[in-house]
Coordinates of C-alpha atoms in Angstrom, one line a residue:
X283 CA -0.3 -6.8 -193.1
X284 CA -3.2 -9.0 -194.0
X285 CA -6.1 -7.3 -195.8
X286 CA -8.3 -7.9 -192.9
X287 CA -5.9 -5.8 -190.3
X288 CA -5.4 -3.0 -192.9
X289 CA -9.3 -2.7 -193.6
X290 CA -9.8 -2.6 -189.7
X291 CA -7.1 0.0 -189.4
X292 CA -8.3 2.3 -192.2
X293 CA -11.9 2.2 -191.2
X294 CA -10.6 2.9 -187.5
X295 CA -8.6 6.0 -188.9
X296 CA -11.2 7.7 -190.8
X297 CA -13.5 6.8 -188.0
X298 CA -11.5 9.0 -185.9
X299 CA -11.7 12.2 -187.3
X300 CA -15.1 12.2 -185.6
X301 CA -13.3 12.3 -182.3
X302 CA -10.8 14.7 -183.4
X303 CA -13.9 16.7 -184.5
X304 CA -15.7 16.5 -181.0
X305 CA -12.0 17.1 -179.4
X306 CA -12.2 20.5 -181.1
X307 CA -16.0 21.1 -180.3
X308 CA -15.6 20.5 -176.9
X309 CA -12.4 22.4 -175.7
X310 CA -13.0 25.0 -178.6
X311 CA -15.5 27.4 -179.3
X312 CA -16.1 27.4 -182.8
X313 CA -18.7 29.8 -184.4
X314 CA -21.2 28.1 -186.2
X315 CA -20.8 29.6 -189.6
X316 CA -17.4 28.3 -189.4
X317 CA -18.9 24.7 -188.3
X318 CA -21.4 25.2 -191.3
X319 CA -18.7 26.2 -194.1
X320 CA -16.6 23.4 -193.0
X321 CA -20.4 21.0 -193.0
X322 CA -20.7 22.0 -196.5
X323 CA -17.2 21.4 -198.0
X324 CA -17.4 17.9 -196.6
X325 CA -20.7 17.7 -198.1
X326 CA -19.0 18.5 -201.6
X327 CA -16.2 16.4 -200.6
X328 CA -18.1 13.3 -200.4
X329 CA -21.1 14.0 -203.2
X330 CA -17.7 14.1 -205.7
X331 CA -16.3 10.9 -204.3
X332 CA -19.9 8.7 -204.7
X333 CA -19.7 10.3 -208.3
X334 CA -16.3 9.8 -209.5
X335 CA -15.2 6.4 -207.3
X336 CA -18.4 4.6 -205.9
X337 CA -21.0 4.9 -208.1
X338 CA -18.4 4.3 -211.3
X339 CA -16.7 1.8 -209.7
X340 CA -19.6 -0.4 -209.1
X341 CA -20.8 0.2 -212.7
X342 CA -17.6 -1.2 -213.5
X343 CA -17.3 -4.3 -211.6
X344 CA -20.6 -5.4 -211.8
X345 CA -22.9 -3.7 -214.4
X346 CA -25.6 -0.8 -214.7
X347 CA -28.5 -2.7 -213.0
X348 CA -27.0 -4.4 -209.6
X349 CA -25.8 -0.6 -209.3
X350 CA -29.1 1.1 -209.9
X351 CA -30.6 -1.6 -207.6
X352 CA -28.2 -1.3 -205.2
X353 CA -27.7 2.6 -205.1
X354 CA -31.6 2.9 -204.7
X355 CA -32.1 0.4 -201.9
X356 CA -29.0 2.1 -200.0
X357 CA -30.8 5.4 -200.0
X358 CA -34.2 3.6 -198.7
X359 CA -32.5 1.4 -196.1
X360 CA -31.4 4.7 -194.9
X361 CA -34.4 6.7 -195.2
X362 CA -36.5 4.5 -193.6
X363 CA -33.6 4.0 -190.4
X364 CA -33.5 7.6 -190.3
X365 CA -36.8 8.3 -190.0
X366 CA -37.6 5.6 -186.8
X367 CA -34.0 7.5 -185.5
X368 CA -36.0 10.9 -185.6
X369 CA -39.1 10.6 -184.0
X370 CA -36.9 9.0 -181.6
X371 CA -35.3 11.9 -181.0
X372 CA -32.4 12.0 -183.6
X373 CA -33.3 14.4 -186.1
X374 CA -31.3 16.7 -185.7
X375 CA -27.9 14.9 -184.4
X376 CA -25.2 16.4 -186.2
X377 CA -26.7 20.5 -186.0
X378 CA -24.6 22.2 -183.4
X379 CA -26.9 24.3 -181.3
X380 CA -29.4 23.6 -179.3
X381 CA -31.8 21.8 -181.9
X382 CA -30.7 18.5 -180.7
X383 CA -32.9 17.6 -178.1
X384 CA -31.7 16.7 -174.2
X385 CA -32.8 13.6 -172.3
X386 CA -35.0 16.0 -170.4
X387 CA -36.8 17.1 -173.3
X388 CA -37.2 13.7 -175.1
X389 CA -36.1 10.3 -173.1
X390 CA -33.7 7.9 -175.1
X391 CA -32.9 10.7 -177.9
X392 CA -29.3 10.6 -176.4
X393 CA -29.5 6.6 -177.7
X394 CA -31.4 7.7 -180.6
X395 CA -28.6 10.2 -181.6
X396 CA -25.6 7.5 -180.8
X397 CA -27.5 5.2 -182.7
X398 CA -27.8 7.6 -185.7
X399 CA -24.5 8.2 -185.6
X400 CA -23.7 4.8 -186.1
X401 CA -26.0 4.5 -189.1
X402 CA -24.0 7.3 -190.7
X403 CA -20.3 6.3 -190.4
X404 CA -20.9 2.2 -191.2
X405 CA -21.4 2.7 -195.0
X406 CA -18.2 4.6 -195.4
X407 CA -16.2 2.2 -193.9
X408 CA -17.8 -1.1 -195.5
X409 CA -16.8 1.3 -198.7
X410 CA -13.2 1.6 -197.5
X411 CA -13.0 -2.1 -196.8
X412 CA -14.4 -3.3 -200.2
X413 CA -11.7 -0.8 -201.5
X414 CA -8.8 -2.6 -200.3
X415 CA -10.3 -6.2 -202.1
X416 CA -8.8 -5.0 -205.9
X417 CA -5.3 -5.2 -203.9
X418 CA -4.3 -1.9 -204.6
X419 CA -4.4 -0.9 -201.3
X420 CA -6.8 1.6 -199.8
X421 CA -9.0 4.2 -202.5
X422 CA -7.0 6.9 -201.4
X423 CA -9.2 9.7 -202.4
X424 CA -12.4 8.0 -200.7
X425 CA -10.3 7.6 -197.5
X426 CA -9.6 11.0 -197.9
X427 CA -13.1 12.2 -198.7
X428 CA -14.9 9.9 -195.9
X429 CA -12.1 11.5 -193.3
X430 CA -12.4 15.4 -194.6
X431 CA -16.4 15.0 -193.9
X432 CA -16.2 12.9 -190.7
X433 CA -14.2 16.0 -188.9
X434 CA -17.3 18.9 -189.3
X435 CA -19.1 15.6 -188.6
X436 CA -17.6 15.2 -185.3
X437 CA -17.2 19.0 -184.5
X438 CA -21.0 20.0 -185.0
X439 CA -22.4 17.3 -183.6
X440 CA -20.8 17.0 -180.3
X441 CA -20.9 21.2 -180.1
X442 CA -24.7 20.2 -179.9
X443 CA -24.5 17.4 -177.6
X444 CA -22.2 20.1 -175.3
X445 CA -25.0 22.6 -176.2
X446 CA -27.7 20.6 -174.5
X447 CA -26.0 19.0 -171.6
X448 CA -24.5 16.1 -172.8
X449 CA -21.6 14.8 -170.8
X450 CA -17.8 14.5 -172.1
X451 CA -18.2 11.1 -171.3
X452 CA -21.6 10.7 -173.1
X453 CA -19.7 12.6 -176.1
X454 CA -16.3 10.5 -175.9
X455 CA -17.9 7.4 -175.6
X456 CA -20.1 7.8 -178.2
X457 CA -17.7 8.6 -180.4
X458 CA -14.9 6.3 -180.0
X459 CA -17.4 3.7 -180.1
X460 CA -18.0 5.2 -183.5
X461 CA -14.5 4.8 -184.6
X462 CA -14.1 1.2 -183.3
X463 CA -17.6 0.1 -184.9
X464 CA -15.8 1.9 -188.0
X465 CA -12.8 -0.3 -188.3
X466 CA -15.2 -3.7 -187.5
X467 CA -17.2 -2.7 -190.4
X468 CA -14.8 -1.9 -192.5
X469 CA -13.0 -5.1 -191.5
X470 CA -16.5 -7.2 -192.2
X471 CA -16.3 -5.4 -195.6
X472 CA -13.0 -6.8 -196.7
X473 CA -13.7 -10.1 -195.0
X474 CA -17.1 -10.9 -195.6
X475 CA -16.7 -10.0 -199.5
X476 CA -13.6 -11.3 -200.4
X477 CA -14.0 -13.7 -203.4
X478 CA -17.4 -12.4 -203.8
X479 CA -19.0 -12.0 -207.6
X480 CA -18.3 -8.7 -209.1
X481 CA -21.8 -8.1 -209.0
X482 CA -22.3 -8.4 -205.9
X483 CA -19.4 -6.3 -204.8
X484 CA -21.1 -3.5 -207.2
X485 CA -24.3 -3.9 -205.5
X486 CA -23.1 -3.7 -202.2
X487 CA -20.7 -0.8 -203.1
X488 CA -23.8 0.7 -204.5
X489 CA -25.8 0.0 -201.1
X490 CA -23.5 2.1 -199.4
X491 CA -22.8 4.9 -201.9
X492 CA -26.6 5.3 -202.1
X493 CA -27.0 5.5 -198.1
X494 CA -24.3 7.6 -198.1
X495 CA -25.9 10.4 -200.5
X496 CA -29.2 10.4 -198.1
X497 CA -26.9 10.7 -195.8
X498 CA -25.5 13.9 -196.9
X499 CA -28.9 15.3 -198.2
X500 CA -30.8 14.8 -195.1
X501 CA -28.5 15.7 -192.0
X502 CA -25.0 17.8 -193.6
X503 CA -26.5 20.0 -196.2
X504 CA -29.7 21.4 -193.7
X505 CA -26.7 22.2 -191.1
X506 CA -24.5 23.8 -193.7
X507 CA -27.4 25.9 -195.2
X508 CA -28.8 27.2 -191.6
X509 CA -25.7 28.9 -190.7
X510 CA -23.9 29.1 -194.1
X511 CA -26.8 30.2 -195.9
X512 CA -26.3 31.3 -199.8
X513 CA -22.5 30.7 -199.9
X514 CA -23.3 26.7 -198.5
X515 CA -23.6 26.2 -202.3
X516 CA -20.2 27.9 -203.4
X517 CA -18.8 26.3 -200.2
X518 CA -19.9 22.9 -201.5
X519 CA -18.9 23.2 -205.0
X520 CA -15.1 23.8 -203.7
X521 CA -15.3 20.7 -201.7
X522 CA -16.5 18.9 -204.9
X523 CA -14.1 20.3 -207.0
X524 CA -11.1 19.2 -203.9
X525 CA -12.2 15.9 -203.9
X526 CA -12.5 16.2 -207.3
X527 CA -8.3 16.9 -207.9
X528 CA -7.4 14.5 -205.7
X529 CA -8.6 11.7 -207.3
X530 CA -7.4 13.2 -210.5
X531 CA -3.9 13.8 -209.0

């Protein structure tokens, strides 16, 4: 299968566990400890993958500095995105009560909150696509990590859509578009970058690790802590340490 297809396809499957998440969320009432624990582990799941395949790989390929550079501008591309998203109405898109707000409460937050779901999932699927460009195949344990934090990803966020009186189809459509945009990017990432200079593979790699981080901090740990309180730490480390074996294994 050509590189293209397979970055499309693995991009598309870790792009799914969001819907398998909101599957669950929406025929299942979870608790929202249980939602937060499982928040936190992913949390841990993907802070060890940035550290021990991201962030070293691009220092690899392309150097210290086009990974500093690019690690910083990921995290204020993403900053600055996520802070338009949240006065928007999006602040709050992936806790699973009834934080988020409803198009009563705040007109266009269910766009906002779409939107800012969008901004979360791209950069792990660009990641997954650059992956596949050493020829290797896929970085299993990033594929592993990116799909392991998508599911409490999926599954909190759409239990607070449900909570505020989104639709299934609101929910469903949202997040299959999700997926699909997931295998596009992670098709663009193979595509775009193939034959690229190794430093700017690093710096791109380093974009997306560095988004991804903000990521974590700013919308999965807050939902984790709320509900999982003092064990959100413990519950993160063991996600780490997971993630951690894997790519050891």
């Amino acid at each position: 299968m050509p590189i293209a297809l397979q970055a499309a396809w693995w991009g598309f499957f870790a792009g799914g566990a969001l819907i398998i998440g909101a599957l669950i969320a929406w025929f299942v009432r979870v608790p929202r400890t249980v939602i937060a624990a499982v928040m936190a582990f992913g949390a841990g799941v993907l802070i060890s993958a940035l550290a021990f395949d991201l962030v070293d790989e691009a220092e690899s390929t392309g150097g210290l500095t086009p990974t500093i550079v690019g690690f910083l501008a990921g995290a204020l591309v993403y900053v600055g995105a996520n802070v338009v998203l949240a006065r928007r109405g999006a602040q709050h898109r992936k806790r699973s009560g009834e934080e988020q707000p409803s198009e009563d409460d705040q007109a266009g937050s269910g766009a906002a909150i779409a939107i800012g779901a969008l901004l979360d999932g791209i950069p792990e699927s660009i990641v997954l696509g650059l992956s596949l460009l050493g020829g290797g195949g896929v970085g299993v344990p990033v594929l592993v990590a990116i799909f392991i934090s998508n599911l409490p990803e999926g599954l909190s966020s759409a239990a607070g859509m449900k909570a505020n009186g989104r639709s299934a189809r609101y929910v469903f459509t949202v997040w299959t578009a999700i997926a699909i945009a997931s295998g596009l990017a992670g098709l663009l990432g193979a595509v775009a970058l193939d034959g690229a200079a190794p430093e700017t593979i690093a710096v791109i790699t380093a974009i997306a690790a560095g988004a991804i981080l903000a990521m974590v901090a700013d919308t999965m740990i807050p939902e984790a802590f709320d509900r999982a309180h003092l064990f959100a730490g413990l519950i993160t480390t063991l996600g780490f340490i997971a993630a951690f074996t894997i790519q050891r294994a």
